[in-house]
Amino acid sequence: KQEVTQIPAALSVPEGENLVLNCSFTDSAIYNLQWFRQDPGKGLTSLLLIQSSQREQTSGRLNASLDKSSGRSTLYIAASQPGDSATYLCAVKYNFNKFYFGSGTKLNVKP
Amino acid sequence: NAGVTQTPKFQVLKTGQSMTLQCAQDMNHEYMSWYRQDPGMGLRLIHYSVGAGITDQGEVPNGYNVSRSTTEDFPLRLLSAAPSQTSVYFCASSLQEGANYGYTFGSGTRLTVV
């Protein structure tokens, strides 16, 4: 079974810092990789989708990269804000019924 | 365009009761799926559908039934609720399968079985 790992499990940073969240996967034959944000007690909000043929995607202060050969993706958040505090999940799609989630990184941005 | 709508948001059941979790999307998405989210276990796929009339099992299907009579709706039925089914349930949809398409999630149903 494919595995998706996210490190660190939790991260606390002061406001304004740039930070990197990591996602690794064991099988490099992916369709795409998607980063989500989940606020406490809420659903999942899609942040970025990277197709297997792409190297990175950007949206505002967020930049996600993909290195299939090494089985890694990173989510870069620039100039972090307290409103960025949430759990960030990465999910890797292999097939229509094979979409695996990491366990998430819980981010706390301190004012 | 409401996206993916799940009802109810919260539910408490007694062991042995049955109920249906509703999921509806208005984006004309072909693919729909149900996940459960448990602490330390992440999100796990329960059932999925690639179109009206077509459903299949995911990773943890036992104790759940689904049907897909329309493109818009994909209800999840708990046949005889057990405490192990206490979880947060998410419905997700995608326009089509393939590398170009990501998933849209509903806001979830928090279910407690006592």
PDB file of C-alpha atoms in Angstrom:
ATOM      1  CA  LYS A   1       0.000   0.000   0.000  1.00  0.00           C
ATOM      2  CA  GLN A   2       1.215   3.459  -0.881  1.00  0.00           C
ATOM      3  CA  GLU A   3       2.090   5.626   2.106  1.00  0.00           C
ATOM      4  CA  VAL A   4       2.045   9.386   2.490  1.00  0.00           C
ATOM      5  CA  THR A   5       4.037  10.961   5.305  1.00  0.00           C
ATOM      6  CA  GLN A   6       3.998  14.536   6.510  1.00  0.00           C
ATOM      7  CA  ILE A   7       6.719  16.066   8.632  1.00  0.00           C
ATOM      8  CA  PRO A   8       6.587  17.788  11.030  1.00  0.00           C
ATOM      9  CA  ALA A   9       3.347  16.769  12.726  1.00  0.00           C
ATOM     10  CA  ALA A  10       3.141  20.189  14.361  1.00  0.00           C
ATOM     11  CA  LEU A  11       4.857  23.502  13.836  1.00  0.00           C
ATOM     12  CA  SER A  12       4.718  26.770  15.760  1.00  0.00           C
ATOM     13  CA  VAL A  13       6.248  29.922  14.276  1.00  0.00           C
ATOM     14  CA  PRO A  14       6.079  33.658  14.919  1.00  0.00           C
ATOM     15  CA  GLU A  15       4.118  35.794  12.520  1.00  0.00           C
ATOM     16  CA  GLY A  16       6.028  36.895   9.436  1.00  0.00           C
ATOM     17  CA  GLU A  17       8.218  33.830   9.083  1.00  0.00           C
ATOM     18  CA  ASN A  18       8.545  31.900   5.847  1.00  0.00           C
ATOM     19  CA  LEU A  19       7.993  28.206   6.391  1.00  0.00           C
ATOM     20  CA  VAL A  20       8.074  24.866   4.597  1.00  0.00           C
ATOM     21  CA  LEU A  21       5.814  21.873   5.111  1.00  0.00           C
ATOM     22  CA  ASN A  22       6.945  18.502   3.815  1.00  0.00           C
ATOM     23  CA  CYS A  23       5.102  15.601   2.229  1.00  0.00           C
ATOM     24  CA  SER A  24       6.704  12.347   1.084  1.00  0.00           C
ATOM     25  CA  PHE A  25       5.199   9.373  -0.737  1.00  0.00           C
ATOM     26  CA  THR A  26       6.499   5.886  -1.372  1.00  0.00           C
ATOM     27  CA  ASP A  27       5.276   5.262  -4.941  1.00  0.00           C
ATOM     28  CA  SER A  28       6.310   7.823  -7.536  1.00  0.00           C
ATOM     29  CA  ALA A  29       3.739   6.740 -10.170  1.00  0.00           C
ATOM     30  CA  ILE A  30       1.270   9.445  -9.171  1.00  0.00           C
ATOM     31  CA  TYR A  31      -1.503  11.173 -11.132  1.00  0.00           C
ATOM     32  CA  ASN A  32      -1.363  14.334  -9.044  1.00  0.00           C
ATOM     33  CA  LEU A  33      -0.799  15.722  -5.574  1.00  0.00           C
ATOM     34  CA  GLN A  34      -3.151  18.087  -3.794  1.00  0.00           C
ATOM     35  CA  TRP A  35      -2.584  20.278  -0.735  1.00  0.00           C
ATOM     36  CA  PHE A  36      -5.530  21.017   1.547  1.00  0.00           C
ATOM     37  CA  ARG A  37      -6.143  23.196   4.543  1.00  0.00           C
ATOM     38  CA  GLN A  38      -8.420  22.075   7.383  1.00  0.00           C
ATOM     39  CA  ASP A  39      -9.585  24.415  10.125  1.00  0.00           C
ATOM     40  CA  PRO A  40     -10.749  22.870  13.436  1.00  0.00           C
ATOM     41  CA  GLY A  41     -14.160  21.251  13.078  1.00  0.00           C
ATOM     42  CA  LYS A  42     -14.339  22.173   9.400  1.00  0.00           C
ATOM     43  CA  GLY A  43     -13.999  20.517   6.043  1.00  0.00           C
ATOM     44  CA  LEU A  44     -11.042  20.433   3.688  1.00  0.00           C
ATOM     45  CA  THR A  45     -10.278  23.422   1.495  1.00  0.00           C
ATOM     46  CA  SER A  46      -8.183  22.779  -1.595  1.00  0.00           C
ATOM     47  CA  LEU A  47      -5.111  25.019  -1.806  1.00  0.00           C
ATOM     48  CA  LEU A  48      -3.074  23.753  -4.735  1.00  0.00           C
ATOM     49  CA  LEU A  49      -3.166  20.893  -7.225  1.00  0.00           C
ATOM     50  CA  ILE A  50       0.044  19.749  -8.923  1.00  0.00           C
ATOM     51  CA  GLN A  51      -0.251  17.374 -11.834  1.00  0.00           C
ATOM     52  CA  SER A  52       2.364  14.683 -12.261  1.00  0.00           C
ATOM     53  CA  SER A  53       3.866  16.521 -15.230  1.00  0.00           C
ATOM     54  CA  GLN A  54       4.303  19.763 -13.292  1.00  0.00           C
ATOM     55  CA  ARG A  55       7.107  20.877 -10.995  1.00  0.00           C
ATOM     56  CA  GLU A  56       5.297  23.547  -8.998  1.00  0.00           C
ATOM     57  CA  GLN A  57       2.150  25.588  -8.542  1.00  0.00           C
ATOM     58  CA  THR A  58       1.667  28.987  -6.944  1.00  0.00           C
ATOM     59  CA  SER A  59      -1.286  30.759  -5.399  1.00  0.00           C
ATOM     60  CA  GLY A  60      -0.687  34.017  -3.588  1.00  0.00           C
ATOM     61  CA  ARG A  61       1.724  33.411  -0.705  1.00  0.00           C
ATOM     62  CA  LEU A  62       1.645  29.661  -1.274  1.00  0.00           C
ATOM     63  CA  ASN A  63       4.002  27.683  -3.478  1.00  0.00           C
ATOM     64  CA  ALA A  64       3.934  23.919  -3.816  1.00  0.00           C
ATOM     65  CA  SER A  65       6.668  21.919  -5.492  1.00  0.00           C
ATOM     66  CA  LEU A  66       6.736  18.329  -6.657  1.00  0.00           C
ATOM     67  CA  ASP A  67       9.719  16.029  -7.159  1.00  0.00           C
ATOM     68  CA  LYS A  68       8.341  12.688  -8.290  1.00  0.00           C
ATOM     69  CA  SER A  69      11.705  10.972  -8.552  1.00  0.00           C
ATOM     70  CA  SER A  70      12.449  11.536  -4.885  1.00  0.00           C
ATOM     71  CA  GLY A  71       8.820  11.113  -3.786  1.00  0.00           C
ATOM     72  CA  ARG A  72       8.569  14.537  -2.205  1.00  0.00           C
ATOM     73  CA  SER A  73       6.436  17.652  -2.221  1.00  0.00           C
ATOM     74  CA  THR A  74       6.854  20.834  -0.233  1.00  0.00           C
ATOM     75  CA  LEU A  75       4.381  23.593   0.577  1.00  0.00           C
ATOM     76  CA  TYR A  76       6.064  26.935   1.064  1.00  0.00           C
ATOM     77  CA  ILE A  77       4.160  29.653   2.925  1.00  0.00           C
ATOM     78  CA  ALA A  78       5.625  33.131   2.669  1.00  0.00           C
ATOM     79  CA  ALA A  79       5.220  35.800   5.340  1.00  0.00           C
ATOM     80  CA  SER A  80       3.023  33.666   7.579  1.00  0.00           C
ATOM     81  CA  GLN A  81       0.015  35.206   9.315  1.00  0.00           C
ATOM     82  CA  PRO A  82      -2.068  34.099  12.330  1.00  0.00           C
ATOM     83  CA  GLY A  83      -4.895  33.363   9.889  1.00  0.00           C
ATOM     84  CA  ASP A  84      -2.706  30.665   8.341  1.00  0.00           C
ATOM     85  CA  SER A  85      -3.052  28.600  11.524  1.00  0.00           C
ATOM     86  CA  ALA A  86      -4.699  25.314  10.532  1.00  0.00           C
ATOM     87  CA  THR A  87      -3.857  21.718   9.700  1.00  0.00           C
ATOM     88  CA  TYR A  88      -2.347  21.216   6.258  1.00  0.00           C
ATOM     89  CA  LEU A  89      -2.909  17.903   4.508  1.00  0.00           C
ATOM     90  CA  CYS A  90      -1.323  16.548   1.386  1.00  0.00           C
ATOM     91  CA  ALA A  91      -3.052  13.885  -0.680  1.00  0.00           C
ATOM     92  CA  VAL A  92      -1.579  11.817  -3.487  1.00  0.00           C
ATOM     93  CA  LYS A  93      -3.728  10.431  -6.289  1.00  0.00           C
ATOM     94  CA  TYR A  94      -2.680   7.244  -8.024  1.00  0.00           C
ATOM     95  CA  ASN A  95      -5.960   6.176  -9.577  1.00  0.00           C
ATOM     96  CA  PHE A  96      -9.641   7.004  -9.363  1.00  0.00           C
ATOM     97  CA  ASN A  97      -9.954   4.953  -6.190  1.00  0.00           C
ATOM     98  CA  LYS A  98      -6.454   5.424  -4.852  1.00  0.00           C
ATOM     99  CA  PHE A  99      -6.204   8.804  -3.186  1.00  0.00           C
ATOM    100  CA  TYR A 100      -4.062   8.689  -0.058  1.00  0.00           C
ATOM    101  CA  PHE A 101      -3.805  11.346   2.617  1.00  0.00           C
ATOM    102  CA  GLY A 102      -0.962  12.189   4.930  1.00  0.00           C
ATOM    103  CA  SER A 103      -1.763  12.652   8.602  1.00  0.00           C
ATOM    104  CA  GLY A 104      -1.242  16.411   8.362  1.00  0.00           C
ATOM    105  CA  THR A 105       0.914  19.185   9.801  1.00  0.00           C
ATOM    106  CA  LYS A 106      -0.752  21.326  12.445  1.00  0.00           C
ATOM    107  CA  LEU A 107       0.503  24.893  12.011  1.00  0.00           C
ATOM    108  CA  ASN A 108       0.266  27.590  14.677  1.00  0.00           C
ATOM    109  CA  VAL A 109       1.326  31.113  13.698  1.00  0.00           C
ATOM    110  CA  LYS A 110       1.786  33.277  16.779  1.00  0.00           C
ATOM    111  CA  PRO A 111       0.955  37.001  16.605  1.00  0.00           C
TER     112      PRO A 111
ATOM    113  CA  ASN B   1     -23.072  27.084  -6.962  1.00  0.00           C
ATOM    114  CA  ALA B   2     -23.067  25.545  -3.475  1.00  0.00           C
ATOM    115  CA  GLY B   3     -20.289  22.980  -4.142  1.00  0.00           C
ATOM    116  CA  VAL B   4     -20.577  19.833  -2.021  1.00  0.00           C
ATOM    117  CA  THR B   5     -23.314  19.938   0.613  1.00  0.00           C
ATOM    118  CA  GLN B   6     -23.491  17.449   3.482  1.00  0.00           C
ATOM    119  CA  THR B   7     -26.328  16.981   5.934  1.00  0.00           C
ATOM    120  CA  PRO B   8     -26.663  16.702   8.847  1.00  0.00           C
ATOM    121  CA  LYS B   9     -23.632  18.455  10.344  1.00  0.00           C
ATOM    122  CA  PHE B  10     -23.951  16.602  13.648  1.00  0.00           C
ATOM    123  CA  GLN B  11     -25.697  13.385  14.636  1.00  0.00           C
ATOM    124  CA  VAL B  12     -25.876  11.174  17.707  1.00  0.00           C
ATOM    125  CA  LEU B  13     -27.066   7.606  17.230  1.00  0.00           C
ATOM    126  CA  LYS B  14     -27.675   4.715  19.548  1.00  0.00           C
ATOM    127  CA  THR B  15     -25.956   1.423  18.833  1.00  0.00           C
ATOM    128  CA  GLY B  16     -27.991  -0.564  16.334  1.00  0.00           C
ATOM    129  CA  GLN B  17     -29.816   2.386  14.811  1.00  0.00           C
ATOM    130  CA  SER B  18     -29.594   3.110  11.112  1.00  0.00           C
ATOM    131  CA  MET B  19     -29.317   6.401   9.337  1.00  0.00           C
ATOM    132  CA  THR B  20     -28.377   8.023   6.048  1.00  0.00           C
ATOM    133  CA  LEU B  21     -25.781  10.726   5.591  1.00  0.00           C
ATOM    134  CA  GLN B  22     -26.658  12.945   2.674  1.00  0.00           C
ATOM    135  CA  CYS B  23     -24.242  14.343   0.102  1.00  0.00           C
ATOM    136  CA  ALA B  24     -25.179  16.498  -2.875  1.00  0.00           C
ATOM    137  CA  GLN B  25     -23.091  18.407  -5.406  1.00  0.00           C
ATOM    138  CA  ASP B  26     -24.219  20.910  -8.019  1.00  0.00           C
ATOM    139  CA  MET B  27     -21.054  20.973 -10.126  1.00  0.00           C
ATOM    140  CA  ASN B  28     -22.005  18.081 -12.447  1.00  0.00           C
ATOM    141  CA  HIS B  29     -19.102  16.046 -11.102  1.00  0.00           C
ATOM    142  CA  GLU B  30     -18.912  12.437 -12.239  1.00  0.00           C
ATOM    143  CA  TYR B  31     -16.840  11.108  -9.369  1.00  0.00           C
ATOM    144  CA  MET B  32     -18.048  11.116  -5.759  1.00  0.00           C
ATOM    145  CA  SER B  33     -16.658   9.451  -2.671  1.00  0.00           C
ATOM    146  CA  TRP B  34     -17.042   9.082   1.073  1.00  0.00           C
ATOM    147  CA  TYR B  35     -14.205   9.283   3.608  1.00  0.00           C
ATOM    148  CA  ARG B  36     -14.045   8.960   7.327  1.00  0.00           C
ATOM    149  CA  GLN B  37     -11.514  10.881   9.409  1.00  0.00           C
ATOM    150  CA  ASP B  38     -10.294   9.467  12.697  1.00  0.00           C
ATOM    151  CA  PRO B  39      -7.544  10.762  15.004  1.00  0.00           C
ATOM    152  CA  GLY B  40      -4.235   9.116  14.176  1.00  0.00           C
ATOM    153  CA  MET B  41      -5.741   7.315  11.154  1.00  0.00           C
ATOM    154  CA  GLY B  42      -6.084  10.176   8.715  1.00  0.00           C
ATOM    155  CA  LEU B  43      -8.769  10.046   6.021  1.00  0.00           C
ATOM    156  CA  ARG B  44      -9.810   6.647   4.713  1.00  0.00           C
ATOM    157  CA  LEU B  45     -11.949   5.885   1.697  1.00  0.00           C
ATOM    158  CA  ILE B  46     -15.251   4.120   2.428  1.00  0.00           C
ATOM    159  CA  HIS B  47     -17.050   3.947  -0.955  1.00  0.00           C
ATOM    160  CA  TYR B  48     -16.841   5.751  -4.243  1.00  0.00           C
ATOM    161  CA  SER B  49     -18.802   6.205  -7.453  1.00  0.00           C
ATOM    162  CA  VAL B  50     -17.557   6.993 -10.961  1.00  0.00           C
ATOM    163  CA  GLY B  51     -21.012   7.893 -12.242  1.00  0.00           C
ATOM    164  CA  ALA B  52     -24.740   7.391 -11.754  1.00  0.00           C
ATOM    165  CA  GLY B  53     -25.521   3.738 -11.175  1.00  0.00           C
ATOM    166  CA  ILE B  54     -21.884   2.762 -10.520  1.00  0.00           C
ATOM    167  CA  THR B  55     -20.433   2.322  -7.044  1.00  0.00           C
ATOM    168  CA  ASP B  56     -17.558   0.384  -5.538  1.00  0.00           C
ATOM    169  CA  GLN B  57     -15.860  -0.248  -2.225  1.00  0.00           C
ATOM    170  CA  GLY B  58     -12.922   1.636  -0.829  1.00  0.00           C
ATOM    171  CA  GLU B  59     -10.560   0.794   1.994  1.00  0.00           C
ATOM    172  CA  VAL B  60     -13.084   0.524   4.879  1.00  0.00           C
ATOM    173  CA  PRO B  61     -16.538  -0.370   3.431  1.00  0.00           C
ATOM    174  CA  ASN B  62     -17.882  -2.718   6.125  1.00  0.00           C
ATOM    175  CA  GLY B  63     -21.044  -1.477   7.808  1.00  0.00           C
ATOM    176  CA  TYR B  64     -21.837   1.068   5.086  1.00  0.00           C
ATOM    177  CA  ASN B  65     -23.935   1.044   1.926  1.00  0.00           C
ATOM    178  CA  VAL B  66     -24.121   3.545  -0.911  1.00  0.00           C
ATOM    179  CA  SER B  67     -26.143   4.116  -4.044  1.00  0.00           C
ATOM    180  CA  ARG B  68     -25.940   6.646  -6.862  1.00  0.00           C
ATOM    181  CA  SER B  69     -29.264   7.073  -8.628  1.00  0.00           C
ATOM    182  CA  THR B  70     -28.473  10.593  -9.853  1.00  0.00           C
ATOM    183  CA  THR B  71     -25.301  12.476 -10.728  1.00  0.00           C
ATOM    184  CA  GLU B  72     -25.962  14.979  -7.929  1.00  0.00           C
ATOM    185  CA  ASP B  73     -26.578  12.732  -4.911  1.00  0.00           C
ATOM    186  CA  PHE B  74     -24.471  10.105  -3.165  1.00  0.00           C
ATOM    187  CA  PRO B  75     -25.982   9.076   0.196  1.00  0.00           C
ATOM    188  CA  LEU B  76     -24.116   6.936   2.714  1.00  0.00           C
ATOM    189  CA  ARG B  77     -26.179   4.514   4.778  1.00  0.00           C
ATOM    190  CA  LEU B  78     -25.181   3.082   8.129  1.00  0.00           C
ATOM    191  CA  LEU B  79     -27.045  -0.186   8.424  1.00  0.00           C
ATOM    192  CA  SER B  80     -26.661  -0.870  12.166  1.00  0.00           C
ATOM    193  CA  ALA B  81     -24.561   1.763  13.898  1.00  0.00           C
ATOM    194  CA  ALA B  82     -21.665   0.684  16.116  1.00  0.00           C
ATOM    195  CA  PRO B  83     -19.445   2.775  18.421  1.00  0.00           C
ATOM    196  CA  SER B  84     -16.523   2.069  16.049  1.00  0.00           C
ATOM    197  CA  GLN B  85     -18.350   4.180  13.454  1.00  0.00           C
ATOM    198  CA  THR B  86     -17.996   7.287  15.592  1.00  0.00           C
ATOM    199  CA  SER B  87     -16.079   9.560  13.264  1.00  0.00           C
ATOM    200  CA  VAL B  88     -16.199  12.600  11.044  1.00  0.00           C
ATOM    201  CA  TYR B  89     -17.490  11.764   7.577  1.00  0.00           C
ATOM    202  CA  PHE B  90     -16.557  13.719   4.482  1.00  0.00           C
ATOM    203  CA  CYS B  91     -18.020  13.557   1.014  1.00  0.00           C
ATOM    204  CA  ALA B  92     -15.798  14.569  -1.906  1.00  0.00           C
ATOM    205  CA  SER B  93     -16.333  14.994  -5.620  1.00  0.00           C
ATOM    206  CA  SER B  94     -14.256  15.480  -8.748  1.00  0.00           C
ATOM    207  CA  LEU B  95     -15.279  16.536 -12.242  1.00  0.00           C
ATOM    208  CA  GLN B  96     -13.673  13.481 -13.765  1.00  0.00           C
ATOM    209  CA  GLU B  97     -10.905  11.101 -12.987  1.00  0.00           C
ATOM    210  CA  GLY B  98      -7.433  11.849 -14.221  1.00  0.00           C
ATOM    211  CA  ALA B  99      -4.416  13.964 -13.412  1.00  0.00           C
ATOM    212  CA  ASN B 100      -6.052  17.274 -14.292  1.00  0.00           C
ATOM    213  CA  TYR B 101      -8.776  17.088 -11.682  1.00  0.00           C
ATOM    214  CA  GLY B 102      -8.655  17.677  -7.968  1.00  0.00           C
ATOM    215  CA  TYR B 103     -11.221  17.005  -5.284  1.00  0.00           C
ATOM    216  CA  THR B 104     -13.805  19.253  -3.640  1.00  0.00           C
ATOM    217  CA  PHE B 105     -14.845  18.334  -0.128  1.00  0.00           C
ATOM    218  CA  GLY B 106     -17.993  18.963   1.862  1.00  0.00           C
ATOM    219  CA  SER B 107     -17.891  20.418   5.364  1.00  0.00           C
ATOM    220  CA  GLY B 108     -18.388  17.057   7.044  1.00  0.00           C
ATOM    221  CA  THR B 109     -20.814  15.207   9.316  1.00  0.00           C
ATOM    222  CA  ARG B 110     -19.700  14.569  12.883  1.00  0.00           C
ATOM    223  CA  LEU B 111     -21.277  11.279  13.997  1.00  0.00           C
ATOM    224  CA  THR B 112     -21.287   9.895  17.526  1.00  0.00           C
ATOM    225  CA  VAL B 113     -22.573   6.393  18.230  1.00  0.00           C
ATOM    226  CA  VAL B 114     -23.340   5.688  21.886  1.00  0.00           C
TER     227      VAL B 114
END
